[in-house]
Amino acid sequence: MSAEKPCFFRPTPHLEGVFQRIELMTRIRFAPMATATEALHPSVRSAVIGQALLGLALLFPLATVAAQPNPTPPANVLAPVVTLPDFTELVEKAGPAVVNIRTAERARQTGPQGGDPDENDQFYEFFKRFFPPGQMPQRPGQNPRGRGDEPVQRGVGSGFILSADGYIMTNAHVVDGADEITVTMTDKREFKAKLIGADARTDVALVKIDAHHLPVVKIGDSSRLKVGEWVAAIGSPFGLENTVTAGIVSAKGRDTGDYLPFIQTDVAVNPGNSGGPLLNLRGEVVGINSQIYSRTGGFMGISFAIPIDEAISVTDQLRANGRVVRGRIGVGITEVTKDVAEPLGLSKASGALVRSVDPTGPAEKAGLEVGDIILRFEGRPIEKSTDLPRLVGATKPGTKVTLQVWHKGVMRDLQVTVAELEADRTTRTSDRKPGERAAPAVTANALGLIVSDLNEERRSQLRIKGGVLVDGVEGAAARAGIQTGDILLALDNVDITGPKQFNELAAKLDRTRAHVLLVRRGDSAQFVPIRPQTR
């Protein structure tokens, strides 16, 4: 009596037919071998049978497909072959025009010898983003602080040659504070470079070396760059010269600065890559590697490049004038959110909300007010608030332009003469004088606010016509983020003239929807969405 063999699965009728045919073929074709194995030692016979069963198992998928009435080839059989990009030709063409840049600074005896740079050092702010404490780059055997006039190496970066007579583009932060700039070519030639000009707002700099017949890069068109497109970076990460990394464009138009919409990539960019070129597969420069997002100082999958179109515009001005001239109209702005747009009667959340107006600037002279929303600049729409500084900055000072402004529910056009942008100024003023106390209302209004009047002297100082001072905050106002000391200028599209008028307006508000308060804090103002308290 033969024992029944264990069955690990129960075949379908169709598969049973396949098995029977395989069994028949095995008996016919391998009968001589089966007879021969009878004479083998049991252990050898088991090995032979095992090999035969393994072969049948490998043939089983093909036999199953062949047994189907209309066999369909597997999808991967017809799939096209995917070819990854080849960067070798790109590197051969563009590589010789990419340079290594080392900077040095004369030692300043501002602190003890050794250790990290003093935190008051203006250059320290740049380096601490890229190097852990105690690991600032330095020449072997050199005192980090140096002595006397001995130059101290401050860092390394990259750049690329724009013209055969030695003009080189890099980042402004690479050469910031440098007393000496050394450029090293791929053929190991070294040159001392002269700084032609640097623009901190765009982080673009132009340096010049005394050389001729140099290899140059080919400039591309960053506006044609597409998300998902392959790109490559060449530079000197951590001082390792002529290093190539590659990836794709992750996004375009990233608003990480006032004047530049950055290109975001997943190309490995590390300290030392700054100032190097970002190239497309045609070998054209489409950006300058400028920033990384990192919590450790190393690459974390997100890097940013300055679009080459913007950078060339900057270097053209640096080459001609040594500086960049930009326009200004004298306003502080913020984004317009949906919660702000709807109560003010705007069809969509777009434009630039005016938070502050420079009392001596062109906007003030043209009649622009805090709370206005700029929707168009010389006919061009302002979709995001960051669009406005770029348009204004690119306008030649002295040019008269038209602003389309949403003012308290009414559209109006203002003529503004663009002025020249000066150095950044930071001013801080207090909204409440020391010891100034105002008599608060007895109870909070429907918005959870206790307010008081502003005297004429205070209004004149702040250059406002009305408004009330916040003396107490609770409920809805507290949840909206309003603070004691804030000044309320308008509710929806209505100017606030005093405490009594404001409390009456608050009492009549529709409690089923959100409203907006124009709140001034310090030197700027913004709309704050708020819902009345329910009874």
Coordinates of C-alpha atoms in Angstrom, one line a residue:
M1 CA 0.0 0.0 0.0
S2 CA 1.5 3.4 -1.0
A3 CA 1.0 6.3 1.3
E4 CA -0.9 9.3 -0.1
K5 CA 1.5 12.2 -0.9
P6 CA 0.7 15.5 0.6
C7 CA -1.0 18.0 -1.7
F8 CA 0.0 21.7 -1.2
F9 CA -2.7 23.1 -3.6
R10 CA -5.6 21.8 -5.5
P11 CA -5.2 22.4 -9.3
T12 CA -8.1 23.6 -11.4
P13 CA -9.4 21.3 -14.2
H14 CA -7.4 23.4 -16.7
L15 CA -4.2 22.9 -14.8
E16 CA -4.9 19.2 -14.3
G17 CA -4.8 18.9 -18.1
V18 CA -1.6 20.7 -18.2
F19 CA -0.1 18.4 -15.5
Q20 CA -1.2 15.3 -17.3
R21 CA 0.4 16.4 -20.6
I22 CA 3.7 17.3 -18.7
E23 CA 3.6 13.9 -17.0
L24 CA 3.0 12.1 -20.3
M25 CA 5.9 14.0 -22.0
T26 CA 8.1 13.2 -19.0
R27 CA 7.4 9.5 -19.2
I28 CA 8.0 9.4 -22.9
R29 CA 11.1 11.6 -23.1
F30 CA 12.7 10.6 -19.9
A31 CA 11.8 6.9 -19.8
P32 CA 15.4 5.8 -20.5
M33 CA 16.7 8.1 -17.8
A34 CA 14.0 6.8 -15.3
T35 CA 15.1 3.2 -16.0
A36 CA 18.7 4.1 -15.6
T37 CA 18.0 5.8 -12.2
E38 CA 16.6 2.5 -10.9
A39 CA 20.1 1.2 -10.6
L40 CA 21.5 4.3 -8.9
H41 CA 22.1 4.7 -5.2
P42 CA 19.0 6.1 -3.4
S43 CA 20.7 9.3 -2.5
V44 CA 22.0 9.9 -6.0
R45 CA 18.6 9.0 -7.5
S46 CA 16.9 11.6 -5.2
A47 CA 19.3 14.3 -6.4
V48 CA 18.6 13.5 -10.0
I49 CA 14.9 13.5 -9.5
G50 CA 15.1 16.8 -7.6
Q51 CA 17.0 18.4 -10.5
A52 CA 14.3 17.1 -12.9
L53 CA 11.5 18.5 -10.8
L54 CA 13.3 21.9 -10.6
G55 CA 13.5 22.0 -14.4
L56 CA 9.7 21.2 -14.6
A57 CA 9.0 24.0 -12.1
L58 CA 10.9 26.5 -14.2
L59 CA 9.0 25.3 -17.3
F60 CA 5.6 25.4 -15.6
P61 CA 4.8 29.2 -16.3
L62 CA 5.6 28.7 -20.0
A63 CA 3.5 25.5 -20.1
T64 CA 0.6 27.4 -18.5
V65 CA 0.8 30.2 -21.0
A66 CA 1.1 27.8 -23.9
A67 CA -2.0 25.9 -22.7
Q68 CA -4.2 29.0 -23.0
P69 CA -6.4 29.2 -26.1
N70 CA -5.1 32.6 -27.1
P71 CA -1.9 33.2 -25.2
T72 CA -1.0 36.8 -24.5
P73 CA 2.6 37.8 -24.1
P74 CA 3.5 39.3 -20.7
A75 CA 3.3 43.1 -20.7
N76 CA 7.0 43.5 -19.9
V77 CA 7.9 41.6 -23.1
L78 CA 6.6 44.5 -25.2
A79 CA 7.7 47.3 -22.8
P80 CA 10.2 49.8 -24.3
V81 CA 13.7 49.9 -23.1
V82 CA 14.3 52.9 -20.8
T83 CA 17.7 54.6 -21.3
L84 CA 19.1 56.8 -18.6
P85 CA 20.7 60.1 -19.7
D86 CA 24.4 60.2 -20.4
F87 CA 26.2 63.2 -18.8
T88 CA 29.6 62.5 -20.2
E89 CA 29.4 64.8 -23.2
L90 CA 27.9 67.5 -21.1
V91 CA 30.7 67.4 -18.6
E92 CA 33.4 67.3 -21.3
K93 CA 32.0 70.5 -22.8
A94 CA 31.1 72.5 -19.8
G95 CA 33.5 71.2 -17.2
P96 CA 36.6 73.1 -18.3
A97 CA 34.7 76.4 -17.8
V98 CA 33.8 75.6 -14.2
V99 CA 36.3 76.9 -11.6
N100 CA 37.0 76.5 -7.9
I101 CA 37.0 79.7 -5.8
R102 CA 38.8 80.1 -2.5
T103 CA 38.5 83.2 -0.4
A104 CA 40.7 84.5 2.4
E105 CA 40.4 87.3 4.8
R106 CA 43.1 89.3 6.7
A107 CA 43.0 88.3 10.4
R108 CA 41.1 90.6 12.7
Q109 CA 42.1 90.4 16.3
T110 CA 38.6 90.4 17.6
G111 CA 38.7 87.3 19.8
P112 CA 40.8 84.6 21.3
Q113 CA 43.1 82.5 19.2
G114 CA 41.6 79.3 17.7
G115 CA 38.1 78.0 17.8
D116 CA 35.1 79.1 15.8
P117 CA 34.9 82.7 14.4
D118 CA 33.3 85.3 16.6
E119 CA 29.6 85.4 16.2
N120 CA 29.7 89.1 15.6
D121 CA 31.7 88.4 12.4
Q122 CA 29.4 89.2 9.5
F123 CA 30.8 86.2 7.6
Y124 CA 30.1 83.8 10.5
E125 CA 26.4 83.9 9.7
F126 CA 27.0 82.4 6.2
F127 CA 29.4 79.7 7.3
K128 CA 27.4 78.4 10.3
R129 CA 24.7 77.3 7.9
F130 CA 27.1 74.9 6.2
F131 CA 29.7 73.8 8.7
P132 CA 29.3 72.2 12.2
P133 CA 30.9 74.2 15.0
G134 CA 34.7 73.8 15.1
Q135 CA 34.9 72.6 11.5
M136 CA 35.3 75.8 9.5
P137 CA 37.6 75.2 6.5
Q138 CA 41.3 76.2 6.9
R139 CA 44.6 75.6 5.4
P140 CA 46.5 72.6 6.9
G141 CA 48.6 73.7 9.9
Q142 CA 47.2 77.2 9.9
N143 CA 45.9 79.0 12.9
P144 CA 42.2 79.6 12.4
R145 CA 42.5 83.1 13.5
G146 CA 45.9 83.9 11.9
R147 CA 48.2 86.6 13.1
G148 CA 48.9 90.1 11.9
D149 CA 48.3 90.4 8.2
E150 CA 48.4 86.6 7.6
P151 CA 45.5 85.7 5.3
V152 CA 42.9 83.3 6.8
Q153 CA 41.0 81.0 4.5
R154 CA 37.3 81.7 4.9
G155 CA 35.8 79.2 2.6
V156 CA 35.5 77.5 -0.8
G157 CA 33.0 77.8 -3.5
S158 CA 32.5 77.5 -7.3
G159 CA 32.0 79.6 -10.3
F160 CA 31.8 79.5 -14.1
I161 CA 33.5 81.6 -16.8
L162 CA 31.1 83.9 -18.8
S163 CA 33.7 85.4 -21.2
A164 CA 37.0 84.4 -22.7
D165 CA 38.7 87.4 -21.2
G166 CA 38.1 86.3 -17.6
Y167 CA 34.7 87.4 -16.2
I168 CA 33.4 84.8 -13.8
M169 CA 29.9 84.5 -12.2
T170 CA 29.5 83.1 -8.6
N171 CA 27.4 83.7 -5.5
A172 CA 27.6 86.9 -3.5
H173 CA 27.9 84.9 -0.3
V174 CA 30.9 83.1 -1.6
V175 CA 33.0 86.3 -1.9
D176 CA 31.4 88.2 0.9
G177 CA 34.0 89.8 3.2
A178 CA 36.9 88.3 1.3
D179 CA 40.2 90.2 1.1
E180 CA 41.6 87.7 -1.4
I181 CA 39.9 85.6 -4.1
T182 CA 41.8 82.8 -5.7
V183 CA 40.4 81.1 -8.8
T184 CA 41.6 77.6 -9.8
M185 CA 41.0 76.2 -13.3
T186 CA 40.5 72.5 -14.1
D187 CA 44.1 72.5 -15.6
K188 CA 45.4 73.5 -12.1
R189 CA 46.2 77.1 -13.1
E190 CA 45.6 79.6 -10.4
F191 CA 44.7 83.3 -10.7
K192 CA 44.0 86.1 -8.2
A193 CA 40.6 87.6 -8.9
K194 CA 39.2 91.0 -8.6
L195 CA 35.7 91.6 -7.3
I196 CA 33.7 93.6 -9.9
G197 CA 30.5 93.7 -7.9
A198 CA 28.1 91.7 -5.8
D199 CA 24.4 91.9 -5.2
A200 CA 23.3 90.5 -1.9
R201 CA 19.5 90.7 -2.7
T202 CA 19.9 88.1 -5.6
D203 CA 23.1 86.5 -4.2
V204 CA 25.0 87.1 -7.5
A205 CA 28.5 88.3 -7.8
L206 CA 30.9 89.0 -10.7
V207 CA 34.7 88.6 -10.4
K208 CA 37.5 89.1 -13.0
I209 CA 40.8 87.3 -13.6
D210 CA 43.6 88.5 -15.8
A211 CA 43.6 85.8 -18.6
H212 CA 42.5 85.3 -22.2
H213 CA 41.2 82.6 -24.5
L214 CA 39.5 80.9 -21.6
P215 CA 36.8 78.2 -22.1
V216 CA 33.3 79.6 -21.5
V217 CA 29.9 78.1 -20.6
K218 CA 26.9 78.2 -22.9
I219 CA 24.0 80.2 -21.4
G220 CA 20.5 78.6 -21.7
D221 CA 17.0 79.9 -21.1
S222 CA 15.7 79.1 -17.6
S223 CA 12.2 80.1 -18.6
R224 CA 12.0 77.0 -20.8
L225 CA 13.1 74.7 -18.0
K226 CA 10.4 72.0 -17.2
V227 CA 9.6 70.3 -13.9
G228 CA 10.9 66.7 -14.1
E229 CA 13.7 67.7 -16.6
W230 CA 17.2 66.2 -16.0
V231 CA 19.8 68.6 -14.8
A232 CA 23.4 68.4 -13.5
A233 CA 25.6 70.4 -11.2
I234 CA 29.3 70.9 -11.4
G235 CA 31.3 72.3 -8.5
S236 CA 33.6 71.8 -5.5
P237 CA 31.5 70.3 -2.6
F238 CA 33.6 70.2 0.6
G239 CA 36.6 71.4 -1.5
L240 CA 36.5 68.4 -3.8
E241 CA 37.1 70.0 -7.2
N242 CA 35.3 69.1 -10.5
T243 CA 32.6 67.1 -8.9
V244 CA 29.5 66.2 -10.9
T245 CA 26.0 65.4 -9.5
A246 CA 22.7 65.0 -11.3
G247 CA 19.0 64.9 -10.6
I248 CA 15.8 66.5 -11.8
V249 CA 14.0 69.8 -11.5
S250 CA 11.6 69.4 -8.6
A251 CA 9.8 72.7 -8.9
K252 CA 10.0 76.2 -10.3
G253 CA 9.2 79.6 -9.0
R254 CA 10.0 78.9 -5.3
D255 CA 9.6 82.1 -3.4
T256 CA 12.5 82.0 -1.0
G257 CA 13.6 85.6 -1.7
D258 CA 12.1 89.0 -2.5
Y259 CA 13.6 89.4 -6.0
L260 CA 14.1 85.8 -7.2
P261 CA 11.8 82.8 -8.0
F262 CA 14.2 79.9 -7.3
I263 CA 14.6 76.6 -9.2
Q264 CA 14.2 73.7 -6.8
T265 CA 16.0 70.5 -7.7
D266 CA 17.0 67.2 -6.0
V267 CA 20.6 67.5 -7.3
A268 CA 23.1 66.8 -4.6
V269 CA 24.4 70.3 -3.7
N270 CA 26.7 70.7 -0.7
P271 CA 28.9 73.4 0.8
G272 CA 31.4 74.3 -1.9
N273 CA 28.9 73.8 -4.7
S274 CA 27.6 77.4 -4.2
G275 CA 28.2 79.5 -7.3
G276 CA 28.5 76.5 -9.6
P277 CA 26.4 76.0 -12.7
L278 CA 23.2 74.1 -13.0
L279 CA 23.1 72.6 -16.5
N280 CA 20.4 71.0 -18.7
L281 CA 21.1 68.0 -20.9
R282 CA 22.2 70.3 -23.8
G283 CA 25.1 71.5 -21.6
E284 CA 23.5 75.0 -21.2
V285 CA 23.6 76.8 -17.9
V286 CA 20.1 77.3 -16.6
G287 CA 20.9 78.4 -13.0
I288 CA 23.4 79.1 -10.3
N289 CA 23.5 76.7 -7.4
S290 CA 22.9 78.9 -4.4
Q291 CA 21.1 77.4 -1.4
I292 CA 20.3 74.1 0.3
Y293 CA 17.7 73.0 2.8
S294 CA 19.5 71.2 5.5
R295 CA 19.4 70.6 9.3
T296 CA 22.8 69.0 9.4
G297 CA 24.9 71.2 7.0
G298 CA 24.8 68.4 4.3
F299 CA 22.5 67.6 1.4
M300 CA 19.0 66.5 2.3
G301 CA 17.3 66.2 -1.1
I302 CA 16.3 69.8 -1.7
S303 CA 18.5 72.5 -3.3
F304 CA 17.8 75.8 -4.9
A305 CA 19.3 77.6 -7.9
I306 CA 19.0 81.1 -9.2
P307 CA 17.5 81.3 -12.7
I308 CA 20.2 82.2 -15.1
D309 CA 18.0 84.8 -16.9
E310 CA 17.8 86.8 -13.6
A311 CA 21.5 86.3 -12.9
I312 CA 22.6 87.5 -16.3
S313 CA 20.6 90.7 -15.9
V314 CA 22.3 91.3 -12.6
T315 CA 25.8 90.7 -13.9
D316 CA 25.2 93.0 -16.9
Q317 CA 24.6 95.8 -14.4
L318 CA 27.5 94.8 -12.2
R319 CA 29.8 94.8 -15.2
A320 CA 28.6 98.2 -16.4
N321 CA 28.1 100.0 -13.1
G322 CA 29.6 97.9 -10.3
R323 CA 26.2 97.8 -8.6
V324 CA 22.5 97.0 -9.4
V325 CA 20.0 99.8 -9.7
R326 CA 16.4 98.9 -8.7
G327 CA 13.1 100.7 -8.4
R328 CA 11.0 101.2 -5.3
I329 CA 7.6 102.7 -4.5
G330 CA 7.9 102.7 -0.7
V331 CA 5.4 100.2 0.6
G332 CA 5.5 97.1 2.8
I333 CA 3.3 94.3 1.6
T334 CA 1.9 90.9 2.5
E335 CA -0.1 88.1 0.8
V336 CA -3.9 88.3 0.3
T337 CA -5.5 85.2 1.7
K338 CA -9.0 83.8 0.9
D339 CA -10.2 84.8 4.3
V340 CA -9.3 88.4 3.6
A341 CA -10.4 88.6 -0.1
E342 CA -14.0 87.4 0.4
P343 CA -15.0 90.0 3.1
L344 CA -13.4 92.8 1.1
G345 CA -15.4 91.9 -2.0
L346 CA -12.6 90.5 -4.2
S347 CA -13.4 87.7 -6.6
K348 CA -10.2 85.8 -5.8
A349 CA -7.2 85.8 -3.4
S350 CA -4.6 87.7 -5.4
G351 CA -2.7 91.0 -5.3
A352 CA -0.4 92.6 -2.7
L353 CA -1.9 93.9 0.5
V354 CA -0.3 97.2 1.7
R355 CA 0.8 96.8 5.3
S356 CA 2.8 100.1 5.5
V357 CA 3.5 103.2 3.5
D358 CA 6.8 105.1 3.6
P359 CA 5.8 108.6 4.5
T360 CA 8.5 110.0 2.2
G361 CA 8.1 107.5 -0.6
P362 CA 6.4 107.7 -4.0
A363 CA 3.4 105.6 -2.9
E364 CA 2.5 108.1 -0.2
K365 CA 2.6 111.0 -2.7
A366 CA 0.4 109.0 -5.1
G367 CA -2.3 108.5 -2.4
L368 CA -1.7 104.8 -1.6
E369 CA -3.0 103.9 1.9
V370 CA -2.5 101.1 4.4
G371 CA -5.1 98.4 3.6
D372 CA -5.2 99.0 -0.1
I373 CA -4.6 95.9 -2.3
I374 CA -2.4 96.4 -5.4
L375 CA -3.9 94.1 -8.2
R376 CA -1.9 95.3 -11.2
F377 CA 1.4 97.0 -11.9
E378 CA 1.5 98.8 -15.3
G379 CA -1.2 96.4 -16.6
R380 CA 0.6 93.2 -15.4
P381 CA -1.4 91.2 -12.8
I382 CA -0.1 90.6 -9.3
E383 CA -1.0 87.0 -8.6
K384 CA 1.2 86.8 -5.5
S385 CA 2.5 89.5 -3.3
T386 CA 6.1 88.5 -4.3
D387 CA 5.4 89.5 -7.9
L388 CA 5.3 93.2 -7.0
P389 CA 8.9 93.6 -5.7
R390 CA 10.2 91.9 -8.8
L391 CA 8.2 94.1 -11.2
V392 CA 9.0 97.3 -9.3
G393 CA 12.7 96.3 -8.9
A394 CA 13.0 95.8 -12.6
T395 CA 11.6 99.2 -13.4
K396 CA 14.0 102.0 -14.1
P397 CA 13.9 104.8 -11.4
G398 CA 12.1 107.9 -12.7
T399 CA 9.5 105.8 -14.7
K400 CA 5.9 106.7 -14.1
V401 CA 3.7 103.7 -13.8
T402 CA 0.0 102.9 -13.2
L403 CA -1.1 100.9 -10.1
Q404 CA -4.6 99.3 -10.1
V405 CA -5.7 99.3 -6.5
W406 CA -8.7 97.9 -4.6
H407 CA -9.5 100.6 -2.1
K408 CA -12.4 100.0 0.4
G409 CA -14.5 98.1 -2.2
V410 CA -13.7 100.4 -5.1
M411 CA -11.2 99.9 -8.0
R412 CA -9.1 102.9 -8.7
D413 CA -5.9 103.7 -10.7
L414 CA -3.0 105.6 -9.2
Q415 CA 0.0 107.1 -11.0
V416 CA 3.3 106.5 -9.2
T417 CA 6.8 107.6 -10.1
V418 CA 9.3 104.9 -9.3
A419 CA 12.2 105.9 -7.1
E420 CA 15.6 104.2 -6.7
L421 CA 15.9 101.5 -4.0
E422 CA 18.1 102.5 -1.2
A423 CA 19.9 100.4 1.3
D424 CA 17.7 98.4 3.6
R425 CA 16.5 100.3 6.6
T426 CA 15.0 98.8 9.8
T427 CA 13.0 101.0 12.0
R428 CA 11.1 100.1 15.1
T429 CA 8.6 102.3 16.9
S430 CA 6.3 101.7 19.8
D431 CA 2.6 102.2 19.3
R432 CA 2.1 103.2 22.9
K433 CA 4.3 105.8 24.6
P434 CA 5.7 104.9 28.0
G435 CA 3.2 105.6 30.7
E436 CA 0.4 106.3 28.1
R437 CA -2.9 104.9 29.4
A438 CA -6.3 105.3 27.9
A439 CA -9.6 104.8 29.6
P440 CA -11.0 101.4 28.4
A441 CA -14.6 100.6 27.6
V442 CA -16.4 98.8 30.4
T443 CA -17.1 95.6 28.5
A444 CA -15.8 93.9 25.4
N445 CA -17.8 94.2 22.2
A446 CA -19.1 91.5 19.9
L447 CA -15.6 90.8 18.6
G448 CA -14.1 90.4 22.1
L449 CA -12.3 93.8 22.0
I450 CA -12.0 96.6 24.5
V451 CA -10.8 99.7 22.7
S452 CA -10.1 103.4 23.4
D453 CA -9.5 106.6 21.4
L454 CA -6.2 107.9 20.2
N455 CA -5.3 111.5 20.8
E456 CA -4.5 113.8 17.9
E457 CA -0.8 113.9 18.8
R458 CA -0.6 110.1 18.5
R459 CA -2.5 110.0 15.3
S460 CA -0.3 112.7 13.8
Q461 CA 2.8 110.8 14.8
L462 CA 1.5 107.6 13.2
R463 CA 0.2 109.5 10.2
I464 CA -3.3 108.1 10.5
K465 CA -6.7 109.9 10.4
G466 CA -8.7 107.6 12.7
G467 CA -8.3 104.3 14.4
V468 CA -8.7 102.9 18.0
L469 CA -6.2 101.5 20.4
V470 CA -6.8 97.9 21.7
D471 CA -6.8 97.9 25.6
G472 CA -8.3 94.4 26.1
V473 CA -8.6 91.2 24.2
E474 CA -10.7 88.1 24.7
G475 CA -12.8 85.5 22.9
A476 CA -12.8 85.8 19.1
A477 CA -10.2 88.6 19.0
A478 CA -7.8 86.5 21.2
R479 CA -8.2 83.5 18.9
A480 CA -7.6 85.7 15.9
G481 CA -4.2 86.8 17.3
I482 CA -5.0 90.5 18.1
Q483 CA -2.9 91.9 21.0
T484 CA -3.2 94.7 23.5
G485 CA -1.5 97.7 22.0
D486 CA -2.6 97.0 18.4
I487 CA -4.3 99.8 16.5
L488 CA -7.5 99.0 14.6
L489 CA -7.9 101.0 11.4
A490 CA -10.8 99.5 9.5
L491 CA -13.5 96.8 9.8
D492 CA -14.2 95.2 6.4
N493 CA -14.2 98.2 4.1
V494 CA -15.2 100.8 6.7
D495 CA -12.7 103.1 8.3
I496 CA -12.8 103.1 12.1
T497 CA -13.1 106.7 13.5
G498 CA -13.5 106.1 17.2
P499 CA -14.5 103.6 20.0
K500 CA -18.3 104.3 19.9
Q501 CA -18.5 104.0 16.1
F502 CA -16.4 100.8 16.1
N503 CA -18.5 99.1 18.8
E504 CA -21.7 100.0 16.9
L505 CA -20.2 98.5 13.7
A506 CA -19.2 95.3 15.7
A507 CA -22.7 94.9 17.1
K508 CA -24.3 94.9 13.6
L509 CA -22.0 92.3 12.1
D510 CA -23.3 89.2 10.4
R511 CA -22.4 86.5 12.9
T512 CA -22.7 83.7 10.3
R513 CA -19.6 84.7 8.3
A514 CA -16.1 86.0 8.8
H515 CA -15.0 89.6 8.7
V516 CA -11.6 91.3 8.6
L517 CA -10.0 93.9 10.8
L518 CA -7.1 96.1 9.5
V519 CA -4.7 95.9 12.3
R520 CA -1.6 98.0 12.7
R521 CA 1.3 96.7 14.8
G522 CA 4.6 98.5 14.9
D523 CA 5.3 100.0 11.5
S524 CA 3.1 97.6 9.4
A525 CA -0.5 96.7 9.1
Q526 CA -2.4 93.6 7.9
F527 CA -5.9 92.3 7.6
V528 CA -6.9 89.8 10.3
P529 CA -9.9 87.5 9.7
I530 CA -12.3 87.3 12.7
R531 CA -15.7 85.9 13.5
P532 CA -18.1 87.7 15.9
Q533 CA -18.8 85.9 19.2
T534 CA -22.1 83.9 19.2
R535 CA -24.6 84.9 21.9

